[in-house]
Coordinates of C-alpha atoms and ligand atoms in Angstrom, one line a residue:
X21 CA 53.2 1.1 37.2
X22 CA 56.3 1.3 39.8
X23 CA 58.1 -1.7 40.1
X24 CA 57.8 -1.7 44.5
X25 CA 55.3 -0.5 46.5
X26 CA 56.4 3.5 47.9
X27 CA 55.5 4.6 51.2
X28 CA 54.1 8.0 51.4
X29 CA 52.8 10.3 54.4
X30 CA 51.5 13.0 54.0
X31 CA 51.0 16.0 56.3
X32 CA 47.4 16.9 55.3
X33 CA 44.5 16.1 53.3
X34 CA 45.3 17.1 49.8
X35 CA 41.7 15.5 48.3
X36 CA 40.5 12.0 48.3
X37 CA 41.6 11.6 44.5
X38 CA 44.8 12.2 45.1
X39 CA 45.4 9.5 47.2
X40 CA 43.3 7.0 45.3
X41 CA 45.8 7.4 42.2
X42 CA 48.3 6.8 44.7
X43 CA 46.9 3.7 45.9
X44 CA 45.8 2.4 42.4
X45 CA 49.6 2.6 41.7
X46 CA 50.3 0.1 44.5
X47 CA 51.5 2.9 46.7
X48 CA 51.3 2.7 50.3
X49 CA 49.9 6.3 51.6
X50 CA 49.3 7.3 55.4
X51 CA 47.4 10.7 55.7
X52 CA 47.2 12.9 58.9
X53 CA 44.1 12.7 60.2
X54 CA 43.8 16.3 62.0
X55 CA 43.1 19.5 60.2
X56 CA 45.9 20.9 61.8
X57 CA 49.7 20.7 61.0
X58 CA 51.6 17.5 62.3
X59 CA 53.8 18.1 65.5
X60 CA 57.6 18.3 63.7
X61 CA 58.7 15.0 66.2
X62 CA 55.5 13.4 64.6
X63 CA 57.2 14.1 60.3
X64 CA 60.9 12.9 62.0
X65 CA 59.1 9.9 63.6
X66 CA 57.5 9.3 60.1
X67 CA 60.6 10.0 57.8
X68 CA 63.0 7.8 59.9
X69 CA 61.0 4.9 59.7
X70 CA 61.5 4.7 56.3
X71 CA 59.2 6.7 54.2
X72 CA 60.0 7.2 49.9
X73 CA 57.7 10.4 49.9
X74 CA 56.4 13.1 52.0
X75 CA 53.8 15.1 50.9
X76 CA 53.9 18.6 52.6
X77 CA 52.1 22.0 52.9
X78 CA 53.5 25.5 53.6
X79 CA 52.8 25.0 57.7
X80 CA 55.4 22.5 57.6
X81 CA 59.0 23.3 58.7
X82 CA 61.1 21.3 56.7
X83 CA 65.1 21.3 57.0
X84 CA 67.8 19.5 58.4
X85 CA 66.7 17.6 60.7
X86 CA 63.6 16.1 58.4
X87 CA 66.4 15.5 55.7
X88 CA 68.8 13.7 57.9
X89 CA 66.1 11.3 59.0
X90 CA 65.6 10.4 55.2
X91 CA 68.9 11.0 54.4
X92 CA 69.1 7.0 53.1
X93 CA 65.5 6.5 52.7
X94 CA 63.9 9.5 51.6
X95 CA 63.6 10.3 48.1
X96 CA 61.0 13.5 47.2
X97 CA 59.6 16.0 49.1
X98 CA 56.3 17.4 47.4
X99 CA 54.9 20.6 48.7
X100 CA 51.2 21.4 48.2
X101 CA 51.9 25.2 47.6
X102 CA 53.7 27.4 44.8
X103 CA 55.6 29.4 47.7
X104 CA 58.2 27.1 49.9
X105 CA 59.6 29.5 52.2
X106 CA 59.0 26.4 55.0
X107 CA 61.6 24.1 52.9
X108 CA 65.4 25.0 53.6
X109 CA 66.4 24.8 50.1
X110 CA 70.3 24.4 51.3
X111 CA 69.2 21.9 53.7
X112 CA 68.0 19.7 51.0
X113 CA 70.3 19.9 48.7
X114 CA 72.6 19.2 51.3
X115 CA 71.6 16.1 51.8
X116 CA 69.9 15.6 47.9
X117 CA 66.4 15.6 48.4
X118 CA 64.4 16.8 45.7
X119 CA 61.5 18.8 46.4
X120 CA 58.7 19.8 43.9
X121 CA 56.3 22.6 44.5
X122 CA 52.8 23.9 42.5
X123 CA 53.5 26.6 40.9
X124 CA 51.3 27.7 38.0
X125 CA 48.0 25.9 38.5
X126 CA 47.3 28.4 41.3
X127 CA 48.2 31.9 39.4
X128 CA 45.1 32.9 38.0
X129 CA 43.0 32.1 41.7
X130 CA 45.6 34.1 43.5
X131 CA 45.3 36.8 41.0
X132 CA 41.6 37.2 40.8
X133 CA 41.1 37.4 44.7
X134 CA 44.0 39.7 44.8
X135 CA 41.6 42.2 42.6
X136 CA 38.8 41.5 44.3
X137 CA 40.4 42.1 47.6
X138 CA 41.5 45.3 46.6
X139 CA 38.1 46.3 44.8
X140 CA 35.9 44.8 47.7
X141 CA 38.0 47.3 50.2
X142 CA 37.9 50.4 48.3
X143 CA 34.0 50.0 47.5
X144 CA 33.5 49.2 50.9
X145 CA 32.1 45.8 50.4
X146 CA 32.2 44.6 53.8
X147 CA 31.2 47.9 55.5
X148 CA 28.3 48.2 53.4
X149 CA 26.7 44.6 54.0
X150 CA 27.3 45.4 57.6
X151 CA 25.0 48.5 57.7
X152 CA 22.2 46.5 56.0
X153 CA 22.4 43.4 58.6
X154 CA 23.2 45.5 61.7
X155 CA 19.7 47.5 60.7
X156 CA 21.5 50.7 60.2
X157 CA 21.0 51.6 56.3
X158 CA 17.7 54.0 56.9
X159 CA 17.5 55.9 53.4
X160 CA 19.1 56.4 50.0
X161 CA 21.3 59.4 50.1
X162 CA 23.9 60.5 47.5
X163 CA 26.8 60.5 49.8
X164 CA 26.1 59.1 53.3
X165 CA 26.8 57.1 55.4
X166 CA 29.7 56.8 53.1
X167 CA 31.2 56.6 49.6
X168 CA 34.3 54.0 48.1
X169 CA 36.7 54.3 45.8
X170 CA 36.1 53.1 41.7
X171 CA 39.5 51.5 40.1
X172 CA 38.3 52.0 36.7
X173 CA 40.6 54.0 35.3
X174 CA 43.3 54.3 38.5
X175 CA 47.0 53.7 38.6
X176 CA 47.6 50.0 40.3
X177 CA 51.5 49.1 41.4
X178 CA 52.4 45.6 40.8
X179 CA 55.1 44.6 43.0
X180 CA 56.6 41.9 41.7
X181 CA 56.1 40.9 38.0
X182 CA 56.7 37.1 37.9
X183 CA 53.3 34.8 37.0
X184 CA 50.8 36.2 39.6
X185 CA 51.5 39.7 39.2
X186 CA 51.5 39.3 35.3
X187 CA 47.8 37.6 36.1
X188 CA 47.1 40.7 37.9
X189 CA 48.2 42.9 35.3
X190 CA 46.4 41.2 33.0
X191 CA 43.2 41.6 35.1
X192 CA 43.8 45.7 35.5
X193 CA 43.8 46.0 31.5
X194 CA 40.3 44.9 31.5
X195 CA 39.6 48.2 34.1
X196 CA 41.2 50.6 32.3
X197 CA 44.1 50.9 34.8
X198 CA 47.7 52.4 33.8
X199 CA 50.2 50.2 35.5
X200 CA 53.7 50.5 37.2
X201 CA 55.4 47.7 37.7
X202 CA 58.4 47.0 39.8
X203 CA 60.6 43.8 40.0
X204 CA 64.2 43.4 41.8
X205 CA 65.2 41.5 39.0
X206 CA 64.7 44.0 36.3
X207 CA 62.2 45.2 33.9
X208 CA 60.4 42.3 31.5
X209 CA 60.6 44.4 28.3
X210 CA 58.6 42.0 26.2
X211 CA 55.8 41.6 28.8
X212 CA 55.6 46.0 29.1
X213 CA 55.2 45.6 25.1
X214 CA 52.6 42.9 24.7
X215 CA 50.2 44.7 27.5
X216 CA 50.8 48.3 26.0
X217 CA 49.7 47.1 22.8
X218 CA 46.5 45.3 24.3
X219 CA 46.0 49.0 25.7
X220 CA 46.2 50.8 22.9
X221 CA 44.2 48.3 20.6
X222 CA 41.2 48.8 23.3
X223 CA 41.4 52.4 22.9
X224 CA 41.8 52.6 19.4
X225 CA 38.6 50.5 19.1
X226 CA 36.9 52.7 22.0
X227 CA 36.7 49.8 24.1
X228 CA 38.6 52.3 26.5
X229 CA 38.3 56.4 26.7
X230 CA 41.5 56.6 27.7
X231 CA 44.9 55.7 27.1
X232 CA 46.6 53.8 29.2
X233 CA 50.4 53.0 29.9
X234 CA 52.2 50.1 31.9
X235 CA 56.0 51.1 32.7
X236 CA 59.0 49.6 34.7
X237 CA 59.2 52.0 37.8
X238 CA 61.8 52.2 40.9
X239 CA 59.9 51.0 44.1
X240 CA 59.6 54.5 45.8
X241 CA 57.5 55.5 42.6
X242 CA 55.9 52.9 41.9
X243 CA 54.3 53.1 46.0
X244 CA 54.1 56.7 45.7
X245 CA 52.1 57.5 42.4
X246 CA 49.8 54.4 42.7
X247 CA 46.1 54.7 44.2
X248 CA 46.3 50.6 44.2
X249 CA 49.2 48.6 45.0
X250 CA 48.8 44.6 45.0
X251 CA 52.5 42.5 46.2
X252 CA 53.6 39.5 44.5
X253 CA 57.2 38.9 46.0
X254 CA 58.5 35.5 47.9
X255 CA 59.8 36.0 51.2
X256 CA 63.3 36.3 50.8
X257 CA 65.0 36.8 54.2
X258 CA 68.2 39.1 54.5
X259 CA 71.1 36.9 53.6
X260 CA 68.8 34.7 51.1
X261 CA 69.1 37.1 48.6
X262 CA 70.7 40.5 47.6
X263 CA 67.4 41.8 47.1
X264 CA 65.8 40.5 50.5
X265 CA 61.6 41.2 50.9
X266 CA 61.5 41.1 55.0
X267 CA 59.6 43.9 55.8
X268 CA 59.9 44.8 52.3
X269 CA 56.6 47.5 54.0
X270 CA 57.4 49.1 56.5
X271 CA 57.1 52.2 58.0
X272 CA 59.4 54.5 55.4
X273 CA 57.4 52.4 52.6
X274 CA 54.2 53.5 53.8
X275 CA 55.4 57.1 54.1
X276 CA 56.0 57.0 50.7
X277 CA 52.3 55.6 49.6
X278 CA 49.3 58.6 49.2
X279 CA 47.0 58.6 52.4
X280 CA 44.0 57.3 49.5
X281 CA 46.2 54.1 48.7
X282 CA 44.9 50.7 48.9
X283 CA 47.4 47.7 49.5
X284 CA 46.9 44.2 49.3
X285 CA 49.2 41.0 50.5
X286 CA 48.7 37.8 49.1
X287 CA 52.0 36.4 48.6
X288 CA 53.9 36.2 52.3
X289 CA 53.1 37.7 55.5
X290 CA 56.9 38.6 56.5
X291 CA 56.6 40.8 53.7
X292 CA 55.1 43.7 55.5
X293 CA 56.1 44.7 59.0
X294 CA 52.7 44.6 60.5
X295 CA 53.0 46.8 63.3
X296 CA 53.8 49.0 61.2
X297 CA 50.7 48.5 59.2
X298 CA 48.5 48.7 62.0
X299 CA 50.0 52.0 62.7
X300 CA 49.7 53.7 59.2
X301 CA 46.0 52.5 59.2
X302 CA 45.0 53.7 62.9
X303 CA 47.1 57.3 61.7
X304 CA 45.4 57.3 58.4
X305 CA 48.5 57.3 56.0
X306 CA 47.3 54.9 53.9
X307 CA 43.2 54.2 52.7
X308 CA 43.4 50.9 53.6
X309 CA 44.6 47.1 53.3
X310 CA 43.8 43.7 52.7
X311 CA 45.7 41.3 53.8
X312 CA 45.5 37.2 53.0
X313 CA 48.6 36.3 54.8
X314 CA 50.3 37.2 58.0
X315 CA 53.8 37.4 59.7
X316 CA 52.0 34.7 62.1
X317 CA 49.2 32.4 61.1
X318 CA 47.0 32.3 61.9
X319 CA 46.5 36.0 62.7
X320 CA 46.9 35.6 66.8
X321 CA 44.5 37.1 69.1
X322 CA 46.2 39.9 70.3
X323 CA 47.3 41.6 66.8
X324 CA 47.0 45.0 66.2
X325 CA 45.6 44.3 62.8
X326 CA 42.1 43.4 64.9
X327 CA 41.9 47.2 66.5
X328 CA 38.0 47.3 66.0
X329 CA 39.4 51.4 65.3
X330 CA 40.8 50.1 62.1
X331 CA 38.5 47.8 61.2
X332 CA 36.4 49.4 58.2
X333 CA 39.5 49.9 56.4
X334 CA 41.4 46.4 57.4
X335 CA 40.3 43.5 55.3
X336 CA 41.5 40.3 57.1
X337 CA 41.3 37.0 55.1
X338 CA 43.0 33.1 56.6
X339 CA 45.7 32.7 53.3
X340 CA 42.5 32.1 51.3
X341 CA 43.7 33.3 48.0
X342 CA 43.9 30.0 46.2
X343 CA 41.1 28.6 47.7
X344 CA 39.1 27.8 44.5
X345 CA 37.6 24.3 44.0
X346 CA 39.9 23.7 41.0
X347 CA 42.9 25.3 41.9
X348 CA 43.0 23.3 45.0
X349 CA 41.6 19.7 44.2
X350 CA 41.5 18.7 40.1
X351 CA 44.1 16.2 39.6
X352 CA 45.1 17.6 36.2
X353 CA 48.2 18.4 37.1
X354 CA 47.7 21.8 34.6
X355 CA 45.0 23.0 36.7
X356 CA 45.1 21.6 40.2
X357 CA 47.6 22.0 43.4
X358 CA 47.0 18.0 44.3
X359 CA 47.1 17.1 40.3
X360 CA 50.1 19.1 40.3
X361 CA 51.7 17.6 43.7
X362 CA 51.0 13.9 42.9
X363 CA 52.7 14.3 39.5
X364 CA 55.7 16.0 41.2
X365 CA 56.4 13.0 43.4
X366 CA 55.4 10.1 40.9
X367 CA 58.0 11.5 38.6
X368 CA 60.7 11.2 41.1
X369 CA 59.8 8.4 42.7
X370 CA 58.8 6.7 39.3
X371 CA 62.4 8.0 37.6
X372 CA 60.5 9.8 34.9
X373 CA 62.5 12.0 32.3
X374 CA 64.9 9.4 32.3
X375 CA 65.5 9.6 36.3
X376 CA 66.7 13.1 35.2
X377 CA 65.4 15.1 38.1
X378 CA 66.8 18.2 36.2
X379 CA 64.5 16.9 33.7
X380 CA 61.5 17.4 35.9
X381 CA 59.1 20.3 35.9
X382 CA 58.1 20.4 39.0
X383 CA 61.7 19.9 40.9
X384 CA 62.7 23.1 42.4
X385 CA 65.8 22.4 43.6
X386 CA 67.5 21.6 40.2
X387 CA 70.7 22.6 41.0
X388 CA 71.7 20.1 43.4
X389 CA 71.5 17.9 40.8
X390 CA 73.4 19.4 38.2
Ligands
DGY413 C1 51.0 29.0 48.0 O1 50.7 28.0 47.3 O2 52.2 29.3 48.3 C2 49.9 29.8 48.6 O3 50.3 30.7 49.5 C3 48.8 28.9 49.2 O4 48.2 28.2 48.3

């Protein structure tokens, strides 16, 4: 139990449970009541008067002015989301902030609705319900109104090969899919050698007809010989990186993929230059894409991602991927964002490891520290 009683806000919901272990530890927690994000002035307000913690969520911008409010009071930042493209990174370390994210608990939820997102677009999922309710499905027929695409036994591009797109590939060997990966920061020989032998233990038991193959693969091929492709990138912005992912699709990307190729986006919306989307799937240069996250959310009116013209081949979802009852609420912090988050800021706030924040799993910004 902490020696004095922390003062915590935090900028949404994260689960009832959460906040009782708070509260049972003699912490001191204000929550904002609206579903929607807190107006910036309203975290400053919040920060300057004096807050330890402040629990946070990818809609909230977090940089130098948040920091400099805290810059003698705050102590943690704890995000509610693997991805923290809304934290300036500099900015806190800057002024020594530590923030903690949830990475992990959420892999396997992102990773599943990835694949389902893909197979529920090239089976036509959504069209096909439609025809049912709308009245319109008036005999069996081998071939009308229409027919989807299988991914047993297709050739899926994992973009990406850190923890989600590893869930993903583990997901494809279970459909018989060959797989080309492609990461910025190099091939991930031992990972290429576990799944090929998975592969070819399933086929040497006839658990698989074929034989399949995973291989390290430039981007161009990997988006040109794929009938799938799923990205797992962050958003790196040009100047945060040497291999930035702004727009990372775009139009010469989707040149490159075959007009039958699916894509889905569940890691940043900034990622894919969405115009440009909108344009490949009115034109027809792709098959198709689901997307789970957007360059704005949420999705405005006016986008051309809602052209009713596109719309049986343009899966829309609201940043739904980790959405799972577990992923999202169990307080174990090895299975659950608001386990995971609590434990992030008690450990910094509680000097855990010591007070070693470089100590501390779920610290991101180590270095600042060092
Ligand atoms: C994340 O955690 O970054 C996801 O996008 C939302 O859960």
């Amino acid at each position: 139990m902490p020696n004095r009683k922390f003062r915590i806000f935090a900028t949404a919901d994260i689960g009832d449970a959460t906040f009782h272990r708070l509260r049972q530890r003699g912490y001191e927690v204000e929550i904002y009541p609206s579903p929607e994000p807190p107006p910036k002035s309203l975290i400053i307000e919040k920060v300057r008067g004096g807050i330890d913690g402040l629990i946070t969520t990818l809609r909230d911008p977090i940089d130098a002015e948040i920091f400099e409010a805290g810059q003698d009071t705050l102590k943690a930042v704890a995000q509610y989301a693997v991805g923290f493209d809304n934290i300036n990174r500099a900015d806190a370390n800057r002024y020594k902030i530590p923030f903690t994210n949830t990475a992990d608990v959420l892999t396997e939820a992102t990773a599943e609705f990835a694949f389902f997102a893909l197979a529920a677009l090239a089976r036509k999922l959504w069209t096909a319900e439609h025809l049912v309710r709308e009245n319109q499905w008036g005999y069996w027929h081998p071939s009308l109104p229409f027919l989807g695409d299988e991914m047993t036994g297709k050739t899926i591009a994992i973009i990406g090969t850190g923890r989600i797109g590893q869930a993903v590939i583990k997901k494809c060997i279970g459909f018989d899919m060959n797989i080309l990966c492609y990461e910025a920061m190099g091939p991930n020989d031992k990972l290429v050698a576990a799944v090929q032998e998975e592969m070819d233990l399933r086929h040497q038991h006839g658990l698989q007809r074929e034989r399949t193959s995973i291989k390290y693969v430039s981007m161009d091929e990997a988006l040109s010989q794929s009938d799938f492709i799923s990205i797992h990138v962050p958003l790196l912005r040009e100047g945060e990186s040497d291999t930035p992912t702004y727009h990372l699709i775009n139009e010469r990307t989707l040149h490159t993929m075959r007009p039958t190729a699916y894509l889905v986006n569940t890691s940043r919306g900034p990622v894919i230059d969405e115009n440009a989307l909108a344009k490949a799937l009115k034109e027809k240069w792709i098959g198709g894409a689901a997307l789970d996250v957007y360059e704005k959310e949420p999705l405005p009116p006016d986008s051309p991602l809602r052209d009713p013209e596109i719309e049986d081949r343009c899966r829309l979802y609201p940043h739904f991927a980790s959405a799972g009852r577990t992923t999202r609420l169990s307080m174990d912090p090895n299975l659950g964002m608001a386990g995971r988050c609590v434990q992030g800021l008690i450990d910094i706030l509680e000097q855990n490891y010591g007070g070693d924040v470089t100590k501390m799993p779920y610290v991101v910004n180590k270095e600042a520290f060092r």
